[in-house]
Tab-separated table of C-alpha atoms and ligand atoms in Angstrom:
chain	number	residue	atom	x	y	z
O	1	MET	CA	108.126	104.670	79.192
O	2	LEU	CA	108.971	100.984	79.645
O	3	LEU	CA	109.757	100.206	83.291
O	4	HIS	CA	110.822	96.843	84.688
O	5	VAL	CA	110.060	96.396	88.383
O	6	GLY	CA	111.772	93.577	90.278
O	7	ILE	CA	110.593	92.652	93.791
O	8	ASP	CA	111.831	89.952	96.165
O	9	ASP	CA	112.101	88.744	99.752
O	10	THR	CA	108.919	90.143	101.260
O	11	ASP	CA	107.369	87.137	102.970
O	12	SER	CA	108.164	85.115	106.082
O	13	PRO	CA	107.195	81.667	107.358
O	14	LYS	CA	104.265	83.424	109.083
O	15	GLY	CA	102.637	84.576	105.844
O	16	GLY	CA	102.716	86.828	102.818
O	17	CYS	CA	103.938	86.105	99.307
O	18	THR	CA	105.841	88.293	96.873
O	19	THR	CA	103.508	87.161	94.084
O	20	TYR	CA	100.559	88.571	96.038
O	21	ILE	CA	102.238	91.987	96.041
O	22	ALA	CA	102.438	91.656	92.254
O	23	ALA	CA	98.746	90.698	92.121
O	24	THR	CA	97.777	93.748	94.219
O	25	LEU	CA	99.931	96.068	92.103
O	26	ILE	CA	98.497	94.726	88.842
O	27	GLN	CA	94.984	95.602	90.025
O	28	LYS	CA	96.126	99.125	90.952
O	29	PHE	CA	98.031	99.613	87.679
O	30	VAL	CA	95.042	98.539	85.590
O	31	LYS	CA	93.016	101.322	87.230
O	32	MET	CA	95.831	103.788	86.451
O	33	GLY	CA	95.783	102.890	82.728
O	34	VAL	CA	99.189	101.176	82.791
O	35	ARG	CA	99.934	98.747	79.904
O	36	PHE	CA	101.767	95.442	80.354
O	37	ALA	CA	104.642	94.605	77.994
O	38	ASP	CA	104.824	90.999	79.227
O	39	TYR	CA	103.073	88.685	81.635
O	40	PRO	CA	104.383	89.177	85.160
O	41	ILE	CA	107.537	87.075	85.543
O	42	LEU	CA	107.785	84.524	88.346
O	43	LEU	CA	111.446	83.588	88.405
O	44	ARG	CA	112.537	80.663	90.545
O	45	LEU	CA	116.074	81.247	91.795
O	46	ASN	CA	118.666	78.778	93.092
O	47	PRO	CA	116.544	76.280	95.051
O	48	ASN	CA	119.431	75.741	97.482
O	49	ALA	CA	119.910	79.383	98.543
O	50	PRO	CA	120.110	79.128	102.344
O	51	TRP	CA	118.007	82.271	102.935
O	52	LYS	CA	114.907	81.253	101.011
O	53	THR	CA	111.540	81.115	102.789
O	54	ARG	CA	109.881	78.569	100.523
O	55	GLY	CA	110.292	78.275	96.771
O	56	ASN	CA	112.862	81.058	96.243
O	57	GLY	CA	110.700	82.975	93.797
O	58	ALA	CA	111.126	86.604	92.728
O	59	ILE	CA	108.832	88.630	90.504
O	60	CYS	CA	109.155	91.247	87.771
O	61	LEU	CA	106.489	93.470	86.195
O	62	ARG	CA	107.296	94.975	82.788
O	63	ILE	CA	104.996	97.974	82.408
O	64	GLU	CA	104.438	100.843	79.983
O	65	PHE	CA	102.897	104.222	80.863
O	66	ASP	CA	103.070	107.940	80.144
O	67	ASP	CA	106.122	109.633	81.684
O	68	GLU	CA	104.110	111.806	84.067
O	69	LEU	CA	102.888	108.677	85.898
O	70	GLU	CA	106.415	107.564	86.872
O	71	PHE	CA	106.472	109.074	90.364
O	72	LYS	CA	102.982	107.832	91.238
O	73	ILE	CA	103.773	104.320	90.029
O	74	LYS	CA	107.030	104.037	91.966
O	75	LYS	CA	105.336	105.414	95.079
O	76	THR	CA	102.518	102.852	94.743
O	77	ILE	CA	105.049	100.014	94.498
O	78	ILE	CA	107.124	101.128	97.485
O	79	GLU	CA	104.022	101.663	99.625
O	80	GLU	CA	102.667	98.214	98.752
O	81	VAL	CA	105.947	96.492	99.648
O	82	GLU	CA	106.089	98.467	102.917
O	83	LYS	CA	102.507	97.467	103.667
O	84	GLN	CA	102.777	93.750	102.871
O	85	ALA	CA	106.385	92.765	103.737
O	86	ASP	CA	106.977	91.121	107.104
O	87	PHE	CA	109.679	93.472	108.411
O	88	ASN	CA	109.662	91.782	111.840
O	89	CYS	CA	111.136	88.583	110.473
O	90	ASP	CA	114.968	88.553	110.644
O	91	ASN	CA	115.125	86.626	107.390
O	92	THR	CA	112.932	89.080	105.425
O	93	ASN	CA	115.036	91.663	103.611
O	94	PRO	CA	112.922	93.130	100.814
O	95	GLY	CA	114.391	94.507	97.625
O	96	ILE	CA	112.827	96.593	94.846
O	97	VAL	CA	114.705	97.389	91.621
O	98	PHE	CA	113.522	99.743	88.841
O	99	HIS	CA	115.052	99.516	85.371
O	100	LYS	CA	114.068	101.510	82.269
O	101	GLY	CA	114.225	100.379	78.620
O	102	SER	CA	115.779	97.248	77.192
O	103	ILE	CA	117.550	94.628	79.314
O	104	PRO	CA	121.338	94.500	78.866
O	105	GLU	CA	122.955	91.088	78.342
O	106	GLU	CA	124.908	91.507	81.597
O	107	MET	CA	121.614	91.575	83.510
O	108	GLU	CA	120.382	88.440	81.741
O	109	TYR	CA	123.667	86.718	82.577
O	110	PHE	CA	123.357	87.793	86.230
O	111	SER	CA	119.825	86.384	86.349
O	112	LYS	CA	121.028	82.935	85.231
O	113	LYS	CA	123.855	83.124	87.727
O	114	VAL	CA	121.349	83.655	90.560
O	115	VAL	CA	119.376	80.617	89.374
O	116	GLN	CA	122.495	78.458	89.057
O	117	THR	CA	124.878	79.610	91.810
O	118	ILE	CA	125.130	81.769	94.940
O	119	VAL	CA	125.968	85.421	94.256
O	120	LYS	CA	127.146	88.228	96.493
O	121	LEU	CA	125.065	91.333	97.190
O	122	GLU	CA	127.953	93.513	95.941
O	123	GLU	CA	127.624	91.949	92.488
O	124	ALA	CA	123.925	92.913	92.350
O	125	GLU	CA	124.654	96.423	93.626
O	126	GLU	CA	127.401	96.957	91.042
O	127	LEU	CA	124.989	96.105	88.214
O	128	ILE	CA	122.192	98.195	89.730
O	129	ASN	CA	124.564	101.197	89.878
O	130	LYS	CA	125.623	100.597	86.288
O	131	PHE	CA	122.230	100.045	84.647
O	132	CYS	CA	119.188	100.661	86.841
O	133	CYS	CA	117.433	103.927	87.598
O	134	ASN	CA	116.566	103.267	91.254
O	135	ALA	CA	116.593	100.492	93.807
O	136	ILE	CA	115.520	100.174	97.419
O	137	GLY	CA	117.055	97.522	99.623
O	138	PHE	CA	115.422	97.198	103.033
O	139	LYS	CA	117.284	95.921	106.121
O	140	ASN	CA	120.342	93.906	104.952
O	141	ARG	CA	119.269	94.597	101.311
O	142	ARG	CA	119.597	90.917	100.237
O	143	GLY	CA	116.268	91.084	98.381
O	144	LEU	CA	118.012	93.232	95.741
O	145	ILE	CA	119.692	90.067	94.416
O	146	GLY	CA	116.399	88.340	93.601
O	147	ALA	CA	114.713	91.567	92.444
O	148	LEU	CA	117.486	92.242	89.903
O	149	ALA	CA	117.541	88.590	88.818
O	150	ALA	CA	113.802	88.724	88.099
O	151	ILE	CA	114.290	91.739	85.810
O	152	GLY	CA	117.084	89.916	83.959
O	153	GLY	CA	114.866	86.836	83.589
O	154	THR	CA	113.710	87.682	80.071
O	155	LEU	CA	112.893	83.995	79.365
O	156	LYS	CA	113.416	84.510	75.633
O	157	GLU	CA	113.715	80.770	75.155
O	158	ASP	CA	112.145	78.017	77.236
O	159	HIS	CA	109.457	79.068	79.727
O	160	THR	CA	106.151	77.893	81.170
O	161	PHE	CA	103.085	79.527	82.700
O	162	GLU	CA	101.404	79.374	86.093
O	163	LEU	CA	97.976	80.711	86.967
O	164	LEU	CA	97.936	81.561	90.665
O	165	THR	CA	94.675	82.116	92.521
O	166	TYR	CA	94.560	84.018	95.814
O	167	ARG	CA	92.409	83.662	98.931
O	168	LEU	CA	90.278	86.282	100.602
O	169	PRO	CA	91.889	87.493	103.872
O	170	GLN	CA	89.335	85.704	106.111
O	171	TYR	CA	90.329	82.301	104.653
O	172	ARG	CA	94.108	82.646	104.933
O	173	GLY	CA	95.728	80.245	107.394
O	174	LYS	CA	92.764	77.870	107.144
O	175	LYS	CA	92.836	74.504	105.358
O	176	ARG	CA	92.530	74.802	101.571
O	177	ILE	CA	89.730	72.668	100.169
O	178	LEU	CA	89.369	71.951	96.456
O	179	ASP	CA	86.917	69.609	94.827
O	180	LYS	CA	89.309	66.697	94.190
O	181	LYS	CA	87.265	65.335	91.286
O	182	SER	CA	87.476	68.650	89.445
O	183	VAL	CA	91.286	68.610	89.701
O	184	PHE	CA	91.430	65.071	88.239
O	185	GLU	CA	89.089	66.195	85.467
O	186	MET	CA	91.217	69.256	84.735
O	187	ASP	CA	94.348	67.104	84.577
O	188	LYS	CA	92.675	64.755	82.090
O	189	LEU	CA	91.199	67.455	79.840
O	190	GLU	CA	93.961	70.067	79.896
O	191	THR	CA	96.822	67.965	78.609
O	192	GLU	CA	99.162	70.952	78.339
O	193	THR	CA	99.141	71.490	82.109
O	194	PHE	CA	101.590	69.582	84.301
O	195	ASN	CA	102.305	68.438	87.864
O	196	ASN	CA	98.661	68.673	88.966
O	197	ILE	CA	98.483	65.256	90.586
O	198	ASP	CA	100.897	62.629	91.857
O	199	TYR	CA	99.370	59.438	90.525
O	200	ASP	CA	101.493	57.203	92.814
O	201	THR	CA	99.677	58.591	95.842
O	202	ASN	CA	96.673	60.364	94.199
O	203	GLN	CA	97.888	63.511	95.949
O	204	ILE	CA	96.681	66.894	94.601
O	205	LEU	CA	99.754	69.054	93.958
O	206	ILE	CA	98.194	72.368	92.912
O	207	ALA	CA	97.420	73.696	96.412
O	208	PRO	CA	100.309	74.721	98.661
O	209	ARG	CA	100.344	74.251	102.422
O	210	GLY	CA	101.036	77.065	104.826
O	211	PRO	CA	99.716	80.508	105.676
O	212	ASP	CA	100.461	82.313	102.385
O	213	PRO	CA	97.583	83.824	100.375
O	214	VAL	CA	97.885	81.431	97.396
O	215	LEU	CA	94.856	79.152	97.080
O	216	TYR	CA	96.126	77.020	94.201
O	217	GLY	CA	98.273	77.285	91.078
O	218	ILE	CA	98.003	75.581	87.699
O	219	ARG	CA	101.228	75.120	85.758
O	220	GLY	CA	101.220	74.619	82.015
O	221	GLU	CA	102.746	75.023	78.599
O	222	THR	CA	100.627	77.999	77.507
O	223	ALA	CA	98.656	80.798	79.134
O	224	GLU	CA	95.560	79.429	77.454
O	225	SER	CA	96.012	75.944	78.937
O	226	VAL	CA	96.324	77.235	82.518
O	227	PHE	CA	93.312	79.502	82.004
O	228	ASN	CA	91.242	76.584	80.697
O	229	GLY	CA	92.399	74.531	83.664
O	230	PHE	CA	91.309	77.309	86.012
O	231	LYS	CA	87.792	77.175	84.567
O	232	ILE	CA	87.513	73.477	85.444
O	233	VAL	CA	88.887	73.415	89.015
O	234	LYS	CA	86.268	73.999	91.688
O	235	PRO	CA	87.520	75.472	94.960
O	236	ILE	CA	85.240	75.333	98.012
O	237	GLU	CA	86.043	78.964	98.922
O	238	PRO	CA	85.861	82.150	96.812
O	239	VAL	CA	88.882	83.271	94.788
O	240	GLU	CA	89.896	86.870	95.501
O	241	CYS	CA	91.846	87.324	92.273
O	242	TRP	CA	94.043	85.376	89.843
O	243	ILE	CA	97.078	86.122	87.685
O	244	ILE	CA	98.915	84.215	84.940
O	245	TYR	CA	102.709	84.404	85.384
O	246	ARG	CA	105.410	83.507	82.882
O	247	SER	CA	108.084	81.474	84.555
O	248	ASN	CA	111.254	79.401	84.376
O	249	GLN	CA	109.468	76.697	86.387
O	250	GLY	CA	109.689	73.263	84.807
O	251	THR	CA	112.602	74.234	82.534
O	252	ASP	CA	115.669	72.709	84.291
O	253	GLN	CA	117.305	76.150	84.054
O	254	HIS	CA	119.099	75.569	87.372
O	255	ILE	CA	120.888	72.396	86.187
O	256	GLU	CA	121.803	73.555	82.672
O	257	LYS	CA	125.544	73.648	83.397
O	258	LYS	CA	127.745	70.535	83.371
O	259	TYR	CA	130.479	70.246	85.997
O	260	LYS	CA	133.371	67.917	86.729
O	261	ILE	CA	133.244	66.443	90.238
O	262	SER	CA	136.282	68.482	91.351
O	263	GLU	CA	134.473	71.724	90.369
O	264	LEU	CA	131.355	71.140	92.517
O	265	LYS	CA	130.512	73.745	95.152
O	266	GLU	CA	128.164	73.647	98.109
O	267	PHE	CA	124.670	75.122	97.385
O	268	ASN	CA	125.092	75.071	93.600
O	269	PRO	CA	122.825	72.925	91.463
O	270	ALA	CA	124.875	70.846	88.991
O	271	THR	CA	124.829	68.243	86.242
O	272	ILE	CA	127.622	65.653	86.250
O	273	HIS	CA	128.567	63.071	83.600
O	274	ALA	CA	129.993	60.139	85.544
O	275	LYS	CA	130.091	56.393	86.152
O	276	ILE	CA	128.791	54.436	89.116
O	277	LEU	CA	131.626	53.514	91.469
O	278	LYS	CA	129.833	51.533	94.141
O	279	MET	CA	126.641	49.543	94.347
O	280	PRO	CA	123.834	51.683	95.906
O	281	TRP	CA	123.117	51.074	99.593
O	282	ILE	CA	120.269	52.030	101.958
O	283	ILE	CA	120.755	54.028	105.128
O	284	LEU	CA	118.560	54.650	108.159
O	285	GLY	CA	115.325	56.387	107.150
O	286	GLY	CA	115.119	54.530	103.837
O	287	HIS	CA	117.392	56.930	101.926
O	288	VAL	CA	119.485	55.436	99.113
O	289	ILE	CA	123.120	56.416	98.587
O	290	PHE	CA	125.411	55.630	95.660
O	291	LYS	CA	128.863	56.761	94.633
O	292	ILE	CA	129.846	58.154	91.233
O	293	TYR	CA	133.247	59.016	89.742
O	294	ASP	CA	134.766	60.891	86.812
O	295	ASP	CA	138.372	61.662	85.839
O	296	THR	CA	138.587	64.346	88.568
O	297	GLY	CA	137.209	62.574	91.637
O	298	GLU	CA	134.312	60.781	93.306
O	299	ILE	CA	131.230	61.897	95.246
O	300	ASP	CA	128.283	60.364	97.106
O	301	CYS	CA	124.789	60.891	95.698
O	302	SER	CA	121.669	60.761	97.906
O	303	VAL	CA	118.095	59.936	97.016
O	304	TYR	CA	115.834	60.605	99.968
O	305	GLU	CA	112.881	58.629	101.230
O	306	PRO	CA	110.208	61.076	99.898
O	307	SER	CA	111.427	60.218	96.390
O	308	GLY	CA	109.395	57.007	96.691
O	309	LYS	CA	109.744	54.622	93.759
O	310	PHE	CA	112.610	56.646	92.276
O	311	ARG	CA	114.757	54.941	94.935
O	312	GLU	CA	113.918	51.559	93.409
O	313	ILE	CA	115.366	52.724	90.081
O	314	ILE	CA	118.501	53.989	91.807
O	315	ARG	CA	118.967	50.698	93.660
O	316	GLU	CA	119.274	48.914	90.295
O	317	LEU	CA	122.417	50.869	89.323
O	318	ARG	CA	125.633	48.867	89.167
O	319	PRO	CA	129.342	49.800	89.080
O	320	GLU	CA	130.487	51.182	85.697
O	321	ASP	CA	126.965	52.146	84.542
O	322	GLU	CA	127.333	55.507	82.741
O	323	VAL	CA	124.992	58.257	83.919
O	324	ILE	CA	124.310	61.982	83.934
O	325	VAL	CA	123.278	62.967	87.460
O	326	SER	CA	121.650	66.332	88.217
O	327	GLY	CA	120.954	67.766	91.633
O	328	SER	CA	122.008	70.184	94.292
O	329	ILE	CA	125.270	70.025	96.137
O	330	LYS	CA	124.997	69.803	99.913
O	331	LYS	CA	127.668	69.484	102.563
O	332	ILE	CA	127.219	66.606	105.018
O	333	GLU	CA	129.872	66.307	107.741
O	334	GLU	CA	132.459	68.212	105.672
O	335	SER	CA	131.902	66.101	102.530
O	336	LEU	CA	129.944	67.188	99.497
O	337	THR	CA	126.944	65.119	98.375
O	338	VAL	CA	124.649	65.392	95.365
O	339	ASN	CA	120.962	65.468	96.296
O	340	VAL	CA	119.730	63.777	93.148
O	341	GLU	CA	116.865	65.479	91.273
O	342	LYS	CA	117.230	63.606	87.991
O	343	ILE	CA	119.252	60.780	86.467
O	344	GLU	CA	119.834	60.101	82.811
O	345	ILE	CA	121.140	56.581	82.222
O	346	LEU	CA	123.452	56.536	79.206
O	347	ASN	CA	124.811	53.007	79.322
O	348	LEU	CA	124.108	49.924	81.403
O	349	VAL	CA	126.898	47.388	81.800
O	350	ASP	CA	126.241	43.723	81.009
O	351	ILE	CA	125.988	41.660	84.171
O	352	MET	CA	126.593	37.920	83.803
O	353	LYS	CA	125.327	35.120	85.982
O	354	LEU	CA	126.363	31.415	86.084
O	355	SER	CA	123.574	28.849	86.144
O	356	ASN	CA	123.355	25.043	86.035
O	357	PRO	CA	122.120	23.542	82.740
O	358	LYS	CA	119.000	21.354	82.533
O	359	CYS	CA	119.460	17.560	82.699
O	360	PRO	CA	119.995	16.285	79.102
O	361	LYS	CA	118.028	13.130	79.969
O	362	CYS	CA	114.880	14.333	81.772
O	363	GLY	CA	115.086	18.143	81.534
O	364	SER	CA	115.035	18.716	85.300
O	365	ALA	CA	117.358	20.952	87.306
O	366	THR	CA	120.925	19.822	87.922
O	367	GLU	CA	123.270	20.466	90.855
O	368	SER	CA	127.029	20.654	91.178
O	369	MET	CA	128.840	17.726	92.774
O	370	GLY	CA	131.864	19.809	93.749
O	371	ILE	CA	134.881	21.298	91.971
O	372	GLY	CA	135.845	19.195	88.930
O	373	GLN	CA	133.139	16.621	89.687
O	374	GLY	CA	130.581	17.657	87.087
O	375	LEU	CA	126.809	17.925	87.594
O	376	ARG	CA	124.035	15.582	88.743
O	377	CYS	CA	120.320	15.694	87.931
O	378	LYS	CA	118.297	16.417	91.051
O	379	LYS	CA	115.405	14.262	89.802
O	380	CYS	CA	116.712	11.256	87.862
O	381	GLY	CA	120.237	11.212	89.330
O	382	TYR	CA	121.940	11.350	85.904
O	383	ARG	CA	125.606	12.345	86.328
O	384	ASP	CA	127.859	13.969	83.733
O	385	LEU	CA	131.451	15.068	84.237
O	386	THR	CA	131.455	17.028	80.971
O	387	LEU	CA	128.443	19.236	81.745
O	388	THR	CA	129.435	22.861	82.436
O	389	LYS	CA	127.587	25.854	83.837
O	390	ASN	CA	125.741	28.252	81.496
O	391	ILE	CA	126.727	31.923	81.374
O	392	GLU	CA	123.586	34.097	81.272
O	393	LYS	CA	123.076	37.845	80.866
O	394	VAL	CA	121.115	39.218	83.817
O	395	ASP	CA	118.013	41.141	82.813
O	396	ARG	CA	118.628	44.759	83.976
O	397	LYS	CA	115.398	46.163	85.414
O	398	ILE	CA	116.234	49.735	84.370
O	399	LYS	CA	116.579	51.205	80.895
O	400	VAL	CA	118.743	53.703	79.038
O	401	LYS	CA	116.536	56.754	79.635
O	402	THR	CA	115.869	59.656	81.993
O	403	TYR	CA	114.278	59.025	85.378
O	404	LEU	CA	112.818	61.639	87.734
O	405	PRO	CA	111.443	61.463	91.278
O	406	PRO	CA	107.619	61.497	91.460
O	407	PRO	CA	106.025	64.954	90.932
O	408	ARG	CA	105.375	65.372	94.689
O	409	ALA	CA	109.144	65.324	95.271
O	410	GLU	CA	110.127	67.501	92.286
O	411	ARG	CA	111.561	71.013	92.548
O	412	HIS	CA	109.664	73.958	90.983
O	413	LEU	CA	112.450	74.216	88.407
O	414	THR	CA	112.591	70.530	87.477
O	415	LYS	CA	111.466	69.852	83.927
O	416	PRO	CA	108.698	67.211	83.973
O	417	LEU	CA	109.216	64.299	81.557
O	418	LYS	CA	106.126	65.421	79.664
O	419	ARG	CA	107.937	68.647	78.616
O	420	TYR	CA	110.888	66.832	76.989
O	421	GLY	CA	111.070	67.688	73.293
O	422	ILE	CA	108.560	70.560	73.426
O	423	GLU	CA	110.838	73.202	75.000
O	424	LYS	CA	110.143	76.683	73.617
O	425	LYS	CA	112.648	78.483	71.429
O	426	LEU	CA	111.011	81.909	71.580
O	427	PHE	CA	108.376	83.987	73.359
O	428	ASN	CA	105.169	85.115	71.639
O	429	GLU	CA	104.815	88.666	72.876
O	430	LEU	CA	101.079	88.849	72.179
O	431	LEU	CA	99.499	88.343	75.617
O	432	PHE	CA	96.636	85.869	75.956
O	433	GLN	CA	93.433	87.526	77.197
O	434	PRO	CA	92.391	87.380	79.975
O	435	TRP	CA	95.626	86.871	81.918
O	436	HIS	CA	94.345	88.326	85.213
O	437	SER	CA	91.168	89.220	86.996
U	501	LIG	P1	109.334	85.053	98.629
U	501	LIG	O1	108.039	84.470	98.215
U	501	LIG	O2	109.230	86.191	99.603
U	501	LIG	O3	110.121	85.497	97.464
U	501	LIG	P2	111.181	82.876	98.901
U	501	LIG	O4	111.125	81.472	99.365
U	501	LIG	O5	111.084	83.027	97.453
U	501	LIG	O6	110.080	83.851	99.454
U	501	LIG	P3	112.856	84.871	99.836
U	501	LIG	O7	112.124	85.237	101.069
U	501	LIG	O8	112.712	85.685	98.629
U	501	LIG	O9	112.540	83.387	99.481
U	501	LIG	O10	114.381	84.761	100.231
U	501	LIG	C1	115.412	84.496	99.346
U	501	LIG	C2	116.530	85.519	99.560
U	501	LIG	O11	117.729	84.967	99.068
U	501	LIG	C3	116.298	86.813	98.829
U	501	LIG	O12	116.821	87.865	99.596
U	501	LIG	C4	117.110	86.658	97.549
U	501	LIG	O13	117.581	87.896	97.043
U	501	LIG	C5	118.251	85.798	98.045
U	501	LIG	N1	118.748	84.898	97.028
U	501	LIG	C6	117.999	84.124	96.223
U	501	LIG	N2	118.786	83.402	95.405
U	501	LIG	C7	120.048	83.739	95.687
U	501	LIG	C8	121.317	83.355	95.163
U	501	LIG	N3	121.419	82.495	94.187
U	501	LIG	N4	122.417	83.920	95.682
U	501	LIG	C9	122.312	84.822	96.695
U	501	LIG	N5	121.159	85.224	97.213
U	501	LIG	C10	120.032	84.696	96.737
């Protein structure tokens, strides 16, 4: 039997992690002789969902086993969720979904919808009733949305990998310490991994902060690359276990859809083809705002202070520059704003500047003597009524290309520049060994 198990919404700001439930279950399933039809899926859902704890991730295990094991396997899963989920937290509403056999297109479509928009619980429940064999929604049952989305996340096309390592219980909540040099070395040697380090600040990006059991994670193009990276990184504490997940991280899946400005909705990520309406300006806190327009309306775009040098790029935009802006739509004082995650500059307008010509006699700078009075050399005093100002093209400091915020400010789903042009078209179903331990 092929069973897909989706799990979501088990952790709270105090601790836990849905991926750790997957890690625990994988260890138990291995002992039970269960086979894995795919790597475990770590699906990042809409990064703007208001109920998320951290990265809005859900997981799916696609497992194969003899029919008589079905009851034992389902029982193991339910017991593990009941054991690890933080039921005391108001915002923790776990969901488990079981689905047998192949994945219908409707479930794949639903999965994308959860990554790209906000969906209602009823929509998830309707699909579960139509296709799935069982589901358990705890408390307000919201976790069913993410659990079903993870099952539908077949990632047949573009996908990446992440190797997550977990901490022993006695270390959780304490500061994570990694040998910094080993992370730099890994980044240099394993060129297929990404977002390990922010080179603007020399910040290590592979270790999260907070009380969850993850020690560090290495993201990369292939399972082999993240495994090789894992062999290089030296943590200062023991690793309890590690798992390689297949994921939509780093694929831009959330901003795939293009919208007109009039179609934008709060909480939805979006991509908008527009022109700059107003020169960018800075507000308190160092955030940069600019206005864009298309044939359906106009909207403010914000680039926040943590985006660092990305703000300098944005400040060089000028009215009528043509751009494709991607980001999430937020409501600020009843108006919608785009929180910019990426900008593709399609066309930069020519900006002209008037300048005084050089003195034809001595080559020094000239100055204007007033309207209709010509120019005078500042050095030798030469005057000429016929001399006119030069018209010069201003050198634009930005180029026609795609710009992203620095890796430390990127979303899990944002596609790093290094992945452009190497997006995957299919999934090689032969699993790399080892993918867990
Ligand atoms: P965890 O590691 O436990 O998964 P998290 O940061 O990923 O933490 P959750 O605790 O899972 O966030 O909370 C997200 C909740 O929001 C889940 O109940 C999920 O089903 C729901 N959710 C996620 N995306 C959407 C969406 N697009 N529309 C509606 N509900 C969503």
